[in-house]
Amino acid sequence: MPALRSHNAALVLDLLRGAGEAGISRIELAEGTGLTPQAVSKIVARLRAEGMAAEAGRRASTGGKPRTVLRLVPSAGYAVGLHLDRDELTAVLLDLAGTRVATHRAPLDLGAPAATVVAAAATQVEALLARAAPPGAGPHGSGGSAASRPPGTQRAEPPGRTAPVGPATASARHAPAGPATAPAAGSPGRTAPAGSAAGSHRRAVPAAPAAARTSGGAPAPAADLPAPAPPAPGAHPATPGGPAPWPRVLGAGVAMPGPLDHTRGVPHRVTGHPHWDGYPLRDALAARLGLPVVLDKDTNAAALGLALRGPGDSFAYLHLGTGLGAGLVLGGALHRGARTGAGEFGHQVLQLDGPVCGCGERGCVEVLCLAAVARGDVAEAARVLGTAAGNLVGLLDIDRVLLGGRVVAAAEEAFVRGVAEVVARRGPVPVAPAPGGPHTVAEGAAQLVLAPVFGRAPAAPAADPAG
């Protein structure tokens, strides 16, 4: 019965979220979910008691008294999304409506010892939460911190805007929104050397910004923080003496290059960084943050976030950055495979006896594509990527191809045009840049936590620091 109640509540929450600020009536909720009006009323009463739903006014009725309409309270819960790339970390905070309310970026060296990377990632998440914390809440639930904004305000980074980047510094630097700074991440804060184990073909990848940014860009208008709400269901209580931030944070979704085991929360031999093989990253980060944590591949997280915005079709998200991978959505559902092995797109072999790839094979799409970028031959890189994308289209009969990642962003028009020309030989399958810009993966990671709340994805295996 608890599972059924949770399922029914998720149906109601999803309709509340879809209705937006205009709200939706109980009768419409019953019609949309197929539940009885009595069941809807009980669920709504519980959601209101928990601070997740509120009245949005009254609407004229065709007969009888006006109907009360209800809306979701976005500030009732938040999720952290964390993208661990080979040389950069991006963290975002999304509210229940999926709106990004804070962003933080910092250099990262995924080749550093795993425990060092975990410590650095936790530090950056704590910095994100401290900057966005509501009045009276600090990173340890202690009533604020020196890094917090002035009471009652926060700065939200407008989508697509980034902070101006100055000279590289050893410490992470925040945007001009406030005077506080985040501490340096130590050795993980260094950009990976061009000639690292990932292979010489990685030299052409556009460098990540050297400085961290929280709520960056040109100074944006300060927005009032929502009034504090009761803890949302599933929110983890503060860990005594630990770094648990915000009682309203439901958890953290973490996305990183694969391969990895989504169910166990353990990376495998990450291309170029085999020392991650078998490391309990999900559990280690959960223990450090004091929050439930979900781990998935970066491409899967991005594809999930994109699927939640889309029409429920089949598509491939191809991410070309420090590496190359794919996230697959088939029939509107994210496809991971039985062992989270689906989407290892960059390591299909196109050229027998070709150059050695970081995975140990020869002639993989990844090594060929990034080698072309290294030579400045974007047209050839797009042709190689298009050939591999065409194979995917022919194999899975998908409806569209979306391109993302910093290499694509650096020459978006050329990549879209070049890939589309090759894919067109397979049929009329559109190719387009993925929406979301540099935050696509991090926002998708947050949706690993949020989507199950609304019944939009199965509950992901998560490490709970409470044991």
PDB file of N, CA and C in Angstrom, residues 294-352:
ATOM      1  N   VAL A 294      22.719   9.383  -6.196  1.00  0.00           N
ATOM      2  CA  VAL A 294      22.507   8.487  -7.326  1.00  0.00           C
ATOM      3  C   VAL A 294      23.626   8.732  -8.326  1.00  0.00           C
ATOM      4  N   LEU A 295      24.195   7.661  -8.891  1.00  0.00           N
ATOM      5  CA  LEU A 295      25.282   7.778  -9.862  1.00  0.00           C
ATOM      6  C   LEU A 295      24.841   7.242 -11.215  1.00  0.00           C
ATOM      7  N   ASP A 296      25.187   7.955 -12.284  1.00  0.00           N
ATOM      8  CA  ASP A 296      24.910   7.479 -13.638  1.00  0.00           C
ATOM      9  C   ASP A 296      25.944   8.066 -14.596  1.00  0.00           C
ATOM     10  N   LYS A 297      25.967   7.548 -15.815  1.00  0.00           N
ATOM     11  CA  LYS A 297      26.853   8.102 -16.825  1.00  0.00           C
ATOM     12  C   LYS A 297      26.390   9.500 -17.220  1.00  0.00           C
ATOM     13  N   ASP A 298      27.340  10.333 -17.621  1.00  0.00           N
ATOM     14  CA  ASP A 298      27.007  11.708 -17.997  1.00  0.00           C
ATOM     15  C   ASP A 298      26.001  11.752 -19.151  1.00  0.00           C
ATOM     16  N   THR A 299      26.177  10.871 -20.136  1.00  0.00           N
ATOM     17  CA  THR A 299      25.271  10.884 -21.288  1.00  0.00           C
ATOM     18  C   THR A 299      23.875  10.412 -20.908  1.00  0.00           C
ATOM     19  N   ASN A 300      23.775   9.455 -19.987  1.00  0.00           N
ATOM     20  CA  ASN A 300      22.456   8.995 -19.545  1.00  0.00           C
ATOM     21  C   ASN A 300      21.717  10.100 -18.799  1.00  0.00           C
ATOM     22  N   ALA A 301      22.441  10.796 -17.935  1.00  0.00           N
ATOM     23  CA  ALA A 301      21.815  11.889 -17.184  1.00  0.00           C
ATOM     24  C   ALA A 301      21.295  12.962 -18.129  1.00  0.00           C
ATOM     25  N   ALA A 302      22.123  13.346 -19.100  1.00  0.00           N
ATOM     26  CA  ALA A 302      21.694  14.362 -20.059  1.00  0.00           C
ATOM     27  C   ALA A 302      20.481  13.894 -20.843  1.00  0.00           C
ATOM     28  N   ALA A 303      20.501  12.636 -21.300  1.00  0.00           N
ATOM     29  CA  ALA A 303      19.383  12.111 -22.084  1.00  0.00           C
ATOM     30  C   ALA A 303      18.095  12.085 -21.270  1.00  0.00           C
ATOM     31  N   LEU A 304      18.195  11.735 -19.981  1.00  0.00           N
ATOM     32  CA  LEU A 304      17.007  11.750 -19.121  1.00  0.00           C
ATOM     33  C   LEU A 304      16.424  13.147 -19.030  1.00  0.00           C
ATOM     34  N   GLY A 305      17.277  14.133 -18.765  1.00  0.00           N
ATOM     35  CA  GLY A 305      16.783  15.508 -18.677  1.00  0.00           C
ATOM     36  C   GLY A 305      16.133  15.971 -19.966  1.00  0.00           C
ATOM     37  N   LEU A 306      16.725  15.605 -21.095  1.00  0.00           N
ATOM     38  CA  LEU A 306      16.163  15.992 -22.395  1.00  0.00           C
ATOM     39  C   LEU A 306      14.848  15.269 -22.658  1.00  0.00           C
ATOM     40  N   ALA A 307      14.758  14.002 -22.249  1.00  0.00           N
ATOM     41  CA  ALA A 307      13.529  13.239 -22.469  1.00  0.00           C
ATOM     42  C   ALA A 307      12.354  13.832 -21.703  1.00  0.00           C
ATOM     43  N   LEU A 308      12.626  14.383 -20.524  1.00  0.00           N
ATOM     44  CA  LEU A 308      11.552  14.960 -19.721  1.00  0.00           C
ATOM     45  C   LEU A 308      10.955  16.198 -20.382  1.00  0.00           C
ATOM     46  N   ARG A 309      11.722  16.844 -21.275  1.00  0.00           N
ATOM     47  CA  ARG A 309      11.213  18.028 -21.983  1.00  0.00           C
ATOM     48  C   ARG A 309      10.569  17.656 -23.310  1.00  0.00           C
ATOM     49  N   GLY A 310      10.817  16.433 -23.780  1.00  0.00           N
ATOM     50  CA  GLY A 310      10.487  16.080 -25.159  1.00  0.00           C
ATOM     51  C   GLY A 310       9.128  15.435 -25.336  1.00  0.00           C
ATOM     52  N   PRO A 311       8.850  15.009 -26.570  1.00  0.00           N
ATOM     53  CA  PRO A 311       7.533  14.474 -26.912  1.00  0.00           C
ATOM     54  C   PRO A 311       7.367  12.984 -26.663  1.00  0.00           C
ATOM     55  N   GLY A 312       8.328  12.336 -25.991  1.00  0.00           N
ATOM     56  CA  GLY A 312       8.204  10.910 -25.732  1.00  0.00           C
ATOM     57  C   GLY A 312       8.625  10.051 -26.903  1.00  0.00           C
ATOM     58  N   ASP A 313       9.533  10.539 -27.724  1.00  0.00           N
ATOM     59  CA  ASP A 313       9.975   9.795 -28.893  1.00  0.00           C
ATOM     60  C   ASP A 313      11.294   9.071 -28.590  1.00  0.00           C
ATOM     61  N   SER A 314      11.947   8.579 -29.636  1.00  0.00           N
ATOM     62  CA  SER A 314      13.232   7.914 -29.503  1.00  0.00           C
ATOM     63  C   SER A 314      14.320   8.819 -30.077  1.00  0.00           C
ATOM     64  N   PHE A 315      15.396   8.991 -29.332  1.00  0.00           N
ATOM     65  CA  PHE A 315      16.480   9.841 -29.824  1.00  0.00           C
ATOM     66  C   PHE A 315      17.802   9.417 -29.212  1.00  0.00           C
ATOM     67  N   ALA A 316      18.877   9.915 -29.791  1.00  0.00           N
ATOM     68  CA  ALA A 316      20.212   9.721 -29.234  1.00  0.00           C
ATOM     69  C   ALA A 316      20.808  11.077 -28.925  1.00  0.00           C
ATOM     70  N   TYR A 317      21.364  11.209 -27.730  1.00  0.00           N
ATOM     71  CA  TYR A 317      22.113  12.402 -27.364  1.00  0.00           C
ATOM     72  C   TYR A 317      23.586  12.043 -27.462  1.00  0.00           C
ATOM     73  N   LEU A 318      24.330  12.713 -28.349  1.00  0.00           N
ATOM     74  CA  LEU A 318      25.749  12.457 -28.546  1.00  0.00           C
ATOM     75  C   LEU A 318      26.545  13.580 -27.897  1.00  0.00           C
ATOM     76  N   HIS A 319      27.400  13.217 -26.951  1.00  0.00           N
ATOM     77  CA  HIS A 319      28.151  14.207 -26.167  1.00  0.00           C
ATOM     78  C   HIS A 319      29.619  14.113 -26.537  1.00  0.00           C
ATOM     79  N   LEU A 320      30.135  15.186 -27.121  1.00  0.00           N
ATOM     80  CA  LEU A 320      31.535  15.237 -27.527  1.00  0.00           C
ATOM     81  C   LEU A 320      32.221  16.343 -26.736  1.00  0.00           C
ATOM     82  N   GLY A 321      33.034  15.924 -25.792  1.00  0.00           N
ATOM     83  CA  GLY A 321      33.772  16.881 -24.969  1.00  0.00           C
ATOM     84  C   GLY A 321      35.174  16.363 -24.751  1.00  0.00           C
ATOM     85  N   THR A 322      35.492  15.996 -23.504  1.00  0.00           N
ATOM     86  CA  THR A 322      36.778  15.366 -23.243  1.00  0.00           C
ATOM     87  C   THR A 322      36.786  13.922 -23.727  1.00  0.00           C
ATOM     88  N   GLY A 323      35.621  13.398 -24.015  1.00  0.00           N
ATOM     89  CA  GLY A 323      35.447  12.061 -24.585  1.00  0.00           C
ATOM     90  C   GLY A 323      34.205  12.083 -25.446  1.00  0.00           C
ATOM     91  N   LEU A 324      33.728  10.917 -25.853  1.00  0.00           N
ATOM     92  CA  LEU A 324      32.543  10.818 -26.711  1.00  0.00           C
ATOM     93  C   LEU A 324      31.670   9.682 -26.226  1.00  0.00           C
ATOM     94  N   GLY A 325      30.400   9.980 -26.014  1.00  0.00           N
ATOM     95  CA  GLY A 325      29.450   8.954 -25.576  1.00  0.00           C
ATOM     96  C   GLY A 325      28.058   9.298 -26.045  1.00  0.00           C
ATOM     97  N   ALA A 326      27.124   8.378 -25.787  1.00  0.00           N
ATOM     98  CA  ALA A 326      25.738   8.584 -26.212  1.00  0.00           C
ATOM     99  C   ALA A 326      24.788   8.226 -25.081  1.00  0.00           C
ATOM    100  N   GLY A 327      23.706   8.976 -24.996  1.00  0.00           N
ATOM    101  CA  GLY A 327      22.589   8.638 -24.135  1.00  0.00           C
ATOM    102  C   GLY A 327      21.427   8.263 -25.042  1.00  0.00           C
ATOM    103  N   LEU A 328      20.782   7.146 -24.772  1.00  0.00           N
ATOM    104  CA  LEU A 328      19.735   6.629 -25.651  1.00  0.00           C
ATOM    105  C   LEU A 328      18.378   6.689 -24.962  1.00  0.00           C
ATOM    106  N   VAL A 329      17.413   7.259 -25.655  1.00  0.00           N
ATOM    107  CA  VAL A 329      16.028   7.271 -25.186  1.00  0.00           C
ATOM    108  C   VAL A 329      15.206   6.550 -26.236  1.00  0.00           C
ATOM    109  N   LEU A 330      14.588   5.456 -25.850  1.00  0.00           N
ATOM    110  CA  LEU A 330      13.806   4.635 -26.768  1.00  0.00           C
ATOM    111  C   LEU A 330      12.357   4.600 -26.301  1.00  0.00           C
ATOM    112  N   GLY A 331      11.461   5.072 -27.142  1.00  0.00           N
ATOM    113  CA  GLY A 331      10.047   5.123 -26.772  1.00  0.00           C
ATOM    114  C   GLY A 331       9.791   6.004 -25.575  1.00  0.00           C
ATOM    115  N   GLY A 332      10.596   7.052 -25.416  1.00  0.00           N
ATOM    116  CA  GLY A 332      10.396   8.003 -24.317  1.00  0.00           C
ATOM    117  C   GLY A 332      11.072   7.608 -23.024  1.00  0.00           C
ATOM    118  N   ALA A 333      11.691   6.411 -22.960  1.00  0.00           N
ATOM    119  CA  ALA A 333      12.329   5.939 -21.726  1.00  0.00           C
ATOM    120  C   ALA A 333      13.829   5.826 -21.910  1.00  0.00           C
ATOM    121  N   LEU A 334      14.572   6.221 -20.902  1.00  0.00           N
ATOM    122  CA  LEU A 334      16.022   6.103 -20.935  1.00  0.00           C
ATOM    123  C   LEU A 334      16.421   4.633 -21.003  1.00  0.00           C
ATOM    124  N   HIS A 335      17.327   4.305 -21.923  1.00  0.00           N
ATOM    125  CA  HIS A 335      17.782   2.923 -22.081  1.00  0.00           C
ATOM    126  C   HIS A 335      19.233   2.820 -21.618  1.00  0.00           C
ATOM    127  N   ARG A 336      19.433   2.136 -20.481  1.00  0.00           N
ATOM    128  CA  ARG A 336      20.774   1.973 -19.937  1.00  0.00           C
ATOM    129  C   ARG A 336      21.389   0.622 -20.313  1.00  0.00           C
ATOM    130  N   GLY A 337      20.540  -0.365 -20.576  1.00  0.00           N
ATOM    131  CA  GLY A 337      21.032  -1.723 -20.739  1.00  0.00           C
ATOM    132  C   GLY A 337      21.093  -2.414 -19.399  1.00  0.00           C
ATOM    133  N   ALA A 338      21.238  -3.748 -19.415  1.00  0.00           N
ATOM    134  CA  ALA A 338      21.213  -4.528 -18.175  1.00  0.00           C
ATOM    135  C   ALA A 338      22.370  -4.197 -17.255  1.00  0.00           C
ATOM    136  N   ARG A 339      23.489  -3.763 -17.796  1.00  0.00           N
ATOM    137  CA  ARG A 339      24.685  -3.480 -16.995  1.00  0.00           C
ATOM    138  C   ARG A 339      25.167  -2.044 -17.175  1.00  0.00           C
ATOM    139  N   THR A 340      24.262  -1.140 -17.521  1.00  0.00           N
ATOM    140  CA  THR A 340      24.589   0.267 -17.779  1.00  0.00           C
ATOM    141  C   THR A 340      25.617   0.387 -18.902  1.00  0.00           C
ATOM    142  N   GLY A 341      25.605  -0.596 -19.804  1.00  0.00           N
ATOM    143  CA  GLY A 341      26.592  -0.596 -20.872  1.00  0.00           C
ATOM    144  C   GLY A 341      26.128   0.039 -22.159  1.00  0.00           C
ATOM    145  N   ALA A 342      24.835   0.348 -22.269  1.00  0.00           N
ATOM    146  CA  ALA A 342      24.340   0.972 -23.496  1.00  0.00           C
ATOM    147  C   ALA A 342      24.899   2.376 -23.626  1.00  0.00           C
ATOM    148  N   GLY A 343      25.163   2.780 -24.863  1.00  0.00           N
ATOM    149  CA  GLY A 343      25.617   4.147 -25.104  1.00  0.00           C
ATOM    150  C   GLY A 343      27.115   4.334 -25.092  1.00  0.00           C
ATOM    151  N   GLU A 344      27.892   3.247 -25.045  1.00  0.00           N
ATOM    152  CA  GLU A 344      29.350   3.392 -25.161  1.00  0.00           C
ATOM    153  C   GLU A 344      29.692   3.629 -26.641  1.00  0.00           C
ATOM    154  N   PHE A 345      29.101   4.673 -27.128  1.00  0.00           N
ATOM    155  CA  PHE A 345      29.104   5.034 -28.544  1.00  0.00           C
ATOM    156  C   PHE A 345      30.495   5.365 -29.070  1.00  0.00           C
ATOM    157  N   GLY A 346      31.302   5.999 -28.245  1.00  0.00           N
ATOM    158  CA  GLY A 346      32.617   6.459 -28.688  1.00  0.00           C
ATOM    159  C   GLY A 346      33.603   5.346 -28.955  1.00  0.00           C
ATOM    160  N   HIS A 347      33.266   4.141 -28.535  1.00  0.00           N
ATOM    161  CA  HIS A 347      34.232   3.053 -28.667  1.00  0.00           C
ATOM    162  C   HIS A 347      33.771   1.970 -29.642  1.00  0.00           C
ATOM    163  N   GLN A 348      32.944   2.378 -30.610  1.00  0.00           N
ATOM    164  CA  GLN A 348      32.709   1.501 -31.750  1.00  0.00           C
ATOM    165  C   GLN A 348      33.861   1.738 -32.731  1.00  0.00           C
ATOM    166  N   VAL A 349      34.379   0.677 -33.283  1.00  0.00           N
ATOM    167  CA  VAL A 349      35.547   0.767 -34.153  1.00  0.00           C
ATOM    168  C   VAL A 349      35.118   1.105 -35.578  1.00  0.00           C
ATOM    169  N   LEU A 350      35.670   2.200 -36.103  1.00  0.00           N
ATOM    170  CA  LEU A 350      35.396   2.597 -37.485  1.00  0.00           C
ATOM    171  C   LEU A 350      36.578   2.301 -38.408  1.00  0.00           C
ATOM    172  N   GLN A 351      37.776   2.268 -37.850  1.00  0.00           N
ATOM    173  CA  GLN A 351      38.963   2.075 -38.680  1.00  0.00           C
ATOM    174  C   GLN A 351      39.842   0.976 -38.078  1.00  0.00           C
ATOM    175  N   LEU A 352      39.840  -0.192 -38.704  1.00  0.00           N
ATOM    176  CA  LEU A 352      40.697  -1.269 -38.240  1.00  0.00           C
ATOM    177  C   LEU A 352      42.158  -0.829 -38.339  1.00  0.00           C
TER     178      LEU A 352
END
